[in-house]
Amino acid sequence: MKILAIIGSPRGMLGNTGRLLDEVLAGVRETGAETEIISLKTLDVQPCVACDVCHKTGICNIKDDYESIKEKLLACDGFILASPNYIFSVTAQMKALFDRCNGLIHCMALEGKYAAVVETSGGGEDAEVVTYMGRFVNTLGANSVGGIGSPMAGIRTFPDETNLYAKAQNLGRELCGAVAGQRKFPEQEEFISGFSARMSGLVGYMKEYWPFEREYWDKKHP
Ligand SMILES: Cc1cc2nc3c(=O)[nH]c(=O)nc-3n(C[C@H](O)[C@H](O)[C@H](O)COP(=O)(O)O)c2cc1C
C-alpha cells in the first residue's frame, strides 16, 4: 500500500505542520504501508492560468512539477494533505496545487482513493481549514477518513501533545485501514454524488471544448 503525503508549509517538514504530519506518518508506517513525502517548498507548482488545456487534453500546459505530482496522486492508494493555516485557509503553495488539480476535479479522478488532512495554526480556526481540505478531497472523488488540526504552543510543540500525537497516529492507521477495507463513508456520499452530477453536467455542456474530459466521463458512465 502506497501513501503519499503532500505538505504545503514553506518550512517543509521542519515546521509545526511537519511535526504533526510525522506523527500521522508514524501511524501509517506501523501498518506496513510505504510512504512518500512531497514538500511543495522544494518544487515548482505555479498558479493555474485558466487556459483550459487540461480540460481539452488531460495534460497541463505549464511546464513545472505539477504533472509529476498528479501522476503520484493517481498512482497512490491514499494521500495526506498537510498545511498550516494561512488566513483561515491553506498556504499559497497548497492552494496553487489545489487549483492546478482542476482537471482531476472535473473528472473526479481520485474516486476509490482515501485521504487524511493535517493542519496547524498559530491559534485557531483549525476546524475551518480541516473542513476545507476535506471538501477538496471529496471534490476529487476520494473519501476523507478525517483530519487533525491544532494550534501551536511554540516551535514544533503543541498543547496536550500526548493526546494530539495519539490521535495523529490513529489517523494514519485509520487511513490505511480504510484503504485495506475499502471502507464506505455514507455521510460523504451525498456531497460526492451531488458533485459528481454537477461535474458530469458541466463537462456535458462543455463537450465541444473539453474533449478529454467528455471522453473520461463517457468511459466512467458509458
Ligand atoms: C502568512 C501567515 C499567515 C498565517 N495566518 C494564520 C491565521 O490566519 N490563523 C492562525 O491561527 N495562524 C496563522 N498563521 C500561523 C501558522 O498557521 C502557524 O504558525 C503554523 O503552525 C505554521 O506551520 P509551519 O511551521 O508548518 O509552517 C499564519 C502564519 C503565516 C506565516
PDB file of N, CA, C and O in Angstrom, residues 34-67:
ATOM      1  N   GLU A  34       3.855   1.806   2.628  1.00  0.00           N
ATOM      2  CA  GLU A  34       5.004   2.572   2.117  1.00  0.00           C
ATOM      3  C   GLU A  34       4.597   4.045   2.068  1.00  0.00           C
ATOM      4  O   GLU A  34       3.454   4.365   1.706  1.00  0.00           O
ATOM      5  N   THR A  35       5.523   4.938   2.427  1.00  0.00           N
ATOM      6  CA  THR A  35       5.184   6.371   2.425  1.00  0.00           C
ATOM      7  C   THR A  35       6.131   7.153   1.522  1.00  0.00           C
ATOM      8  O   THR A  35       7.289   6.781   1.351  1.00  0.00           O
ATOM      9  N   GLU A  36       5.601   8.237   0.989  1.00  0.00           N
ATOM     10  CA  GLU A  36       6.441   9.190   0.247  1.00  0.00           C
ATOM     11  C   GLU A  36       5.969  10.590   0.621  1.00  0.00           C
ATOM     12  O   GLU A  36       4.758  10.841   0.676  1.00  0.00           O
ATOM     13  N   ILE A  37       6.929  11.470   0.900  1.00  0.00           N
ATOM     14  CA  ILE A  37       6.572  12.847   1.255  1.00  0.00           C
ATOM     15  C   ILE A  37       6.946  13.771   0.108  1.00  0.00           C
ATOM     16  O   ILE A  37       8.077  13.737  -0.379  1.00  0.00           O
ATOM     17  N   ILE A  38       5.989  14.583  -0.290  1.00  0.00           N
ATOM     18  CA  ILE A  38       6.256  15.632  -1.276  1.00  0.00           C
ATOM     19  C   ILE A  38       6.156  16.957  -0.549  1.00  0.00           C
ATOM     20  O   ILE A  38       5.096  17.303  -0.012  1.00  0.00           O
ATOM     21  N   SER A  39       7.250  17.713  -0.535  1.00  0.00           N
ATOM     22  CA  SER A  39       7.234  19.029   0.090  1.00  0.00           C
ATOM     23  C   SER A  39       7.149  20.073  -1.016  1.00  0.00           C
ATOM     24  O   SER A  39       8.072  20.206  -1.824  1.00  0.00           O
ATOM     25  N   LEU A  40       6.044  20.793  -1.051  1.00  0.00           N
ATOM     26  CA  LEU A  40       5.842  21.764  -2.139  1.00  0.00           C
ATOM     27  C   LEU A  40       6.894  22.853  -2.110  1.00  0.00           C
ATOM     28  O   LEU A  40       7.183  23.476  -3.125  1.00  0.00           O
ATOM     29  N   LYS A  41       7.476  23.058  -0.940  1.00  0.00           N
ATOM     30  CA  LYS A  41       8.540  24.051  -0.782  1.00  0.00           C
ATOM     31  C   LYS A  41       9.706  23.818  -1.749  1.00  0.00           C
ATOM     32  O   LYS A  41      10.328  24.759  -2.238  1.00  0.00           O
ATOM     33  N   THR A  42       9.972  22.555  -2.029  1.00  0.00           N
ATOM     34  CA  THR A  42      11.136  22.232  -2.865  1.00  0.00           C
ATOM     35  C   THR A  42      10.756  22.083  -4.343  1.00  0.00           C
ATOM     36  O   THR A  42      11.606  21.772  -5.168  1.00  0.00           O
ATOM     37  N   LEU A  43       9.473  22.238  -4.637  1.00  0.00           N
ATOM     38  CA  LEU A  43       9.015  22.004  -6.011  1.00  0.00           C
ATOM     39  C   LEU A  43       8.462  23.282  -6.630  1.00  0.00           C
ATOM     40  O   LEU A  43       8.173  24.259  -5.934  1.00  0.00           O
ATOM     41  N   ASP A  44       8.306  23.234  -7.938  1.00  0.00           N
ATOM     42  CA  ASP A  44       7.768  24.374  -8.676  1.00  0.00           C
ATOM     43  C   ASP A  44       6.335  24.030  -9.096  1.00  0.00           C
ATOM     44  O   ASP A  44       6.131  23.197  -9.977  1.00  0.00           O
ATOM     45  N   VAL A  45       5.377  24.636  -8.409  1.00  0.00           N
ATOM     46  CA  VAL A  45       3.966  24.463  -8.804  1.00  0.00           C
ATOM     47  C   VAL A  45       3.381  25.867  -8.954  1.00  0.00           C
ATOM     48  O   VAL A  45       3.047  26.527  -7.976  1.00  0.00           O
ATOM     49  N   GLN A  46       3.312  26.299 -10.190  1.00  0.00           N
ATOM     50  CA  GLN A  46       2.860  27.672 -10.460  1.00  0.00           C
ATOM     51  C   GLN A  46       1.338  27.775 -10.399  1.00  0.00           C
ATOM     52  O   GLN A  46       0.647  26.770 -10.519  1.00  0.00           O
ATOM     53  N   PRO A  47       0.826  28.993 -10.255  1.00  0.00           N
ATOM     54  CA  PRO A  47      -0.640  29.131 -10.219  1.00  0.00           C
ATOM     55  C   PRO A  47      -1.272  28.784 -11.564  1.00  0.00           C
ATOM     56  O   PRO A  47      -0.666  28.983 -12.609  1.00  0.00           O
ATOM     57  N   CYS A  48      -2.491  28.274 -11.509  1.00  0.00           N
ATOM     58  CA  CYS A  48      -3.276  27.966 -12.712  1.00  0.00           C
ATOM     59  C   CYS A  48      -3.464  29.255 -13.527  1.00  0.00           C
ATOM     60  O   CYS A  48      -3.685  30.327 -12.952  1.00  0.00           O
ATOM     61  N   VAL A  49      -3.383  29.124 -14.857  1.00  0.00           N
ATOM     62  CA  VAL A  49      -3.568  30.310 -15.711  1.00  0.00           C
ATOM     63  C   VAL A  49      -4.905  30.245 -16.469  1.00  0.00           C
ATOM     64  O   VAL A  49      -5.156  31.054 -17.353  1.00  0.00           O
ATOM     65  N   ALA A  50      -5.747  29.285 -16.121  1.00  0.00           N
ATOM     66  CA  ALA A  50      -7.104  29.186 -16.698  1.00  0.00           C
ATOM     67  C   ALA A  50      -7.092  29.085 -18.221  1.00  0.00           C
ATOM     68  O   ALA A  50      -7.950  29.651 -18.887  1.00  0.00           O
ATOM     69  N   CYS A  51      -6.112  28.342 -18.764  1.00  0.00           N
ATOM     70  CA  CYS A  51      -6.047  28.194 -20.227  1.00  0.00           C
ATOM     71  C   CYS A  51      -6.996  27.110 -20.719  1.00  0.00           C
ATOM     72  O   CYS A  51      -7.253  27.008 -21.917  1.00  0.00           O
ATOM     73  N   ASP A  52      -7.483  26.272 -19.792  1.00  0.00           N
ATOM     74  CA  ASP A  52      -8.415  25.175 -20.108  1.00  0.00           C
ATOM     75  C   ASP A  52      -7.770  24.011 -20.876  1.00  0.00           C
ATOM     76  O   ASP A  52      -8.479  23.103 -21.292  1.00  0.00           O
ATOM     77  N   VAL A  53      -6.446  24.049 -21.071  1.00  0.00           N
ATOM     78  CA  VAL A  53      -5.810  22.980 -21.854  1.00  0.00           C
ATOM     79  C   VAL A  53      -5.971  21.620 -21.170  1.00  0.00           C
ATOM     80  O   VAL A  53      -6.197  20.603 -21.826  1.00  0.00           O
ATOM     81  N   CYS A  54      -5.917  21.593 -19.823  1.00  0.00           N
ATOM     82  CA  CYS A  54      -6.077  20.298 -19.118  1.00  0.00           C
ATOM     83  C   CYS A  54      -7.453  19.693 -19.415  1.00  0.00           C
ATOM     84  O   CYS A  54      -7.587  18.482 -19.543  1.00  0.00           O
ATOM     85  N   HIS A  55      -8.469  20.556 -19.555  1.00  0.00           N
ATOM     86  CA  HIS A  55      -9.817  20.042 -19.833  1.00  0.00           C
ATOM     87  C   HIS A  55      -9.900  19.472 -21.249  1.00  0.00           C
ATOM     88  O   HIS A  55     -10.643  18.546 -21.524  1.00  0.00           O
ATOM     89  N   LYS A  56      -9.097  20.053 -22.135  1.00  0.00           N
ATOM     90  CA  LYS A  56      -9.126  19.609 -23.538  1.00  0.00           C
ATOM     91  C   LYS A  56      -8.281  18.364 -23.777  1.00  0.00           C
ATOM     92  O   LYS A  56      -8.638  17.507 -24.569  1.00  0.00           O
ATOM     93  N   THR A  57      -7.102  18.297 -23.092  1.00  0.00           N
ATOM     94  CA  THR A  57      -6.124  17.232 -23.421  1.00  0.00           C
ATOM     95  C   THR A  57      -5.810  16.300 -22.254  1.00  0.00           C
ATOM     96  O   THR A  57      -5.178  15.265 -22.439  1.00  0.00           O
ATOM     97  N   GLY A  58      -6.163  16.705 -21.038  1.00  0.00           N
ATOM     98  CA  GLY A  58      -5.824  15.896 -19.869  1.00  0.00           C
ATOM     99  C   GLY A  58      -4.437  16.197 -19.325  1.00  0.00           C
ATOM    100  O   GLY A  58      -4.022  15.620 -18.318  1.00  0.00           O
ATOM    101  N   ILE A  59      -3.708  17.087 -19.984  1.00  0.00           N
ATOM    102  CA  ILE A  59      -2.343  17.428 -19.541  1.00  0.00           C
ATOM    103  C   ILE A  59      -2.243  18.937 -19.366  1.00  0.00           C
ATOM    104  O   ILE A  59      -2.655  19.701 -20.249  1.00  0.00           O
ATOM    105  N   CYS A  60      -1.650  19.351 -18.255  1.00  0.00           N
ATOM    106  CA  CYS A  60      -1.484  20.782 -18.002  1.00  0.00           C
ATOM    107  C   CYS A  60      -0.397  21.340 -18.915  1.00  0.00           C
ATOM    108  O   CYS A  60       0.622  20.692 -19.166  1.00  0.00           O
ATOM    109  N   ASN A  61      -0.649  22.546 -19.394  1.00  0.00           N
ATOM    110  CA  ASN A  61       0.281  23.188 -20.335  1.00  0.00           C
ATOM    111  C   ASN A  61       1.477  23.843 -19.644  1.00  0.00           C
ATOM    112  O   ASN A  61       2.454  24.163 -20.295  1.00  0.00           O
ATOM    113  N   ILE A  62       1.397  24.049 -18.338  1.00  0.00           N
ATOM    114  CA  ILE A  62       2.504  24.718 -17.633  1.00  0.00           C
ATOM    115  C   ILE A  62       3.600  23.682 -17.372  1.00  0.00           C
ATOM    116  O   ILE A  62       3.322  22.611 -16.819  1.00  0.00           O
ATOM    117  N   LYS A  63       4.802  24.029 -17.758  1.00  0.00           N
ATOM    118  CA  LYS A  63       5.908  23.070 -17.618  1.00  0.00           C
ATOM    119  C   LYS A  63       6.578  23.255 -16.254  1.00  0.00           C
ATOM    120  O   LYS A  63       7.514  24.039 -16.105  1.00  0.00           O
ATOM    121  N   ASP A  64       6.055  22.579 -15.274  1.00  0.00           N
ATOM    122  CA  ASP A  64       6.656  22.614 -13.934  1.00  0.00           C
ATOM    123  C   ASP A  64       6.448  21.251 -13.281  1.00  0.00           C
ATOM    124  O   ASP A  64       6.304  20.253 -13.997  1.00  0.00           O
ATOM    125  N   ASP A  65       6.388  21.176 -11.972  1.00  0.00           N
ATOM    126  CA  ASP A  65       6.339  19.864 -11.309  1.00  0.00           C
ATOM    127  C   ASP A  65       4.918  19.307 -11.127  1.00  0.00           C
ATOM    128  O   ASP A  65       4.745  18.229 -10.554  1.00  0.00           O
ATOM    129  N   TYR A  66       3.895  20.044 -11.600  1.00  0.00           N
ATOM    130  CA  TYR A  66       2.532  19.579 -11.330  1.00  0.00           C
ATOM    131  C   TYR A  66       2.238  18.189 -11.895  1.00  0.00           C
ATOM    132  O   TYR A  66       1.705  17.334 -11.190  1.00  0.00           O
ATOM    133  N   GLU A  67       2.585  17.971 -13.161  1.00  0.00           N
ATOM    134  CA  GLU A  67       2.217  16.684 -13.786  1.00  0.00           C
ATOM    135  C   GLU A  67       2.820  15.492 -13.031  1.00  0.00           C
ATOM    136  O   GLU A  67       2.181  14.453 -12.914  1.00  0.00           O
TER     137      GLU A  67
END
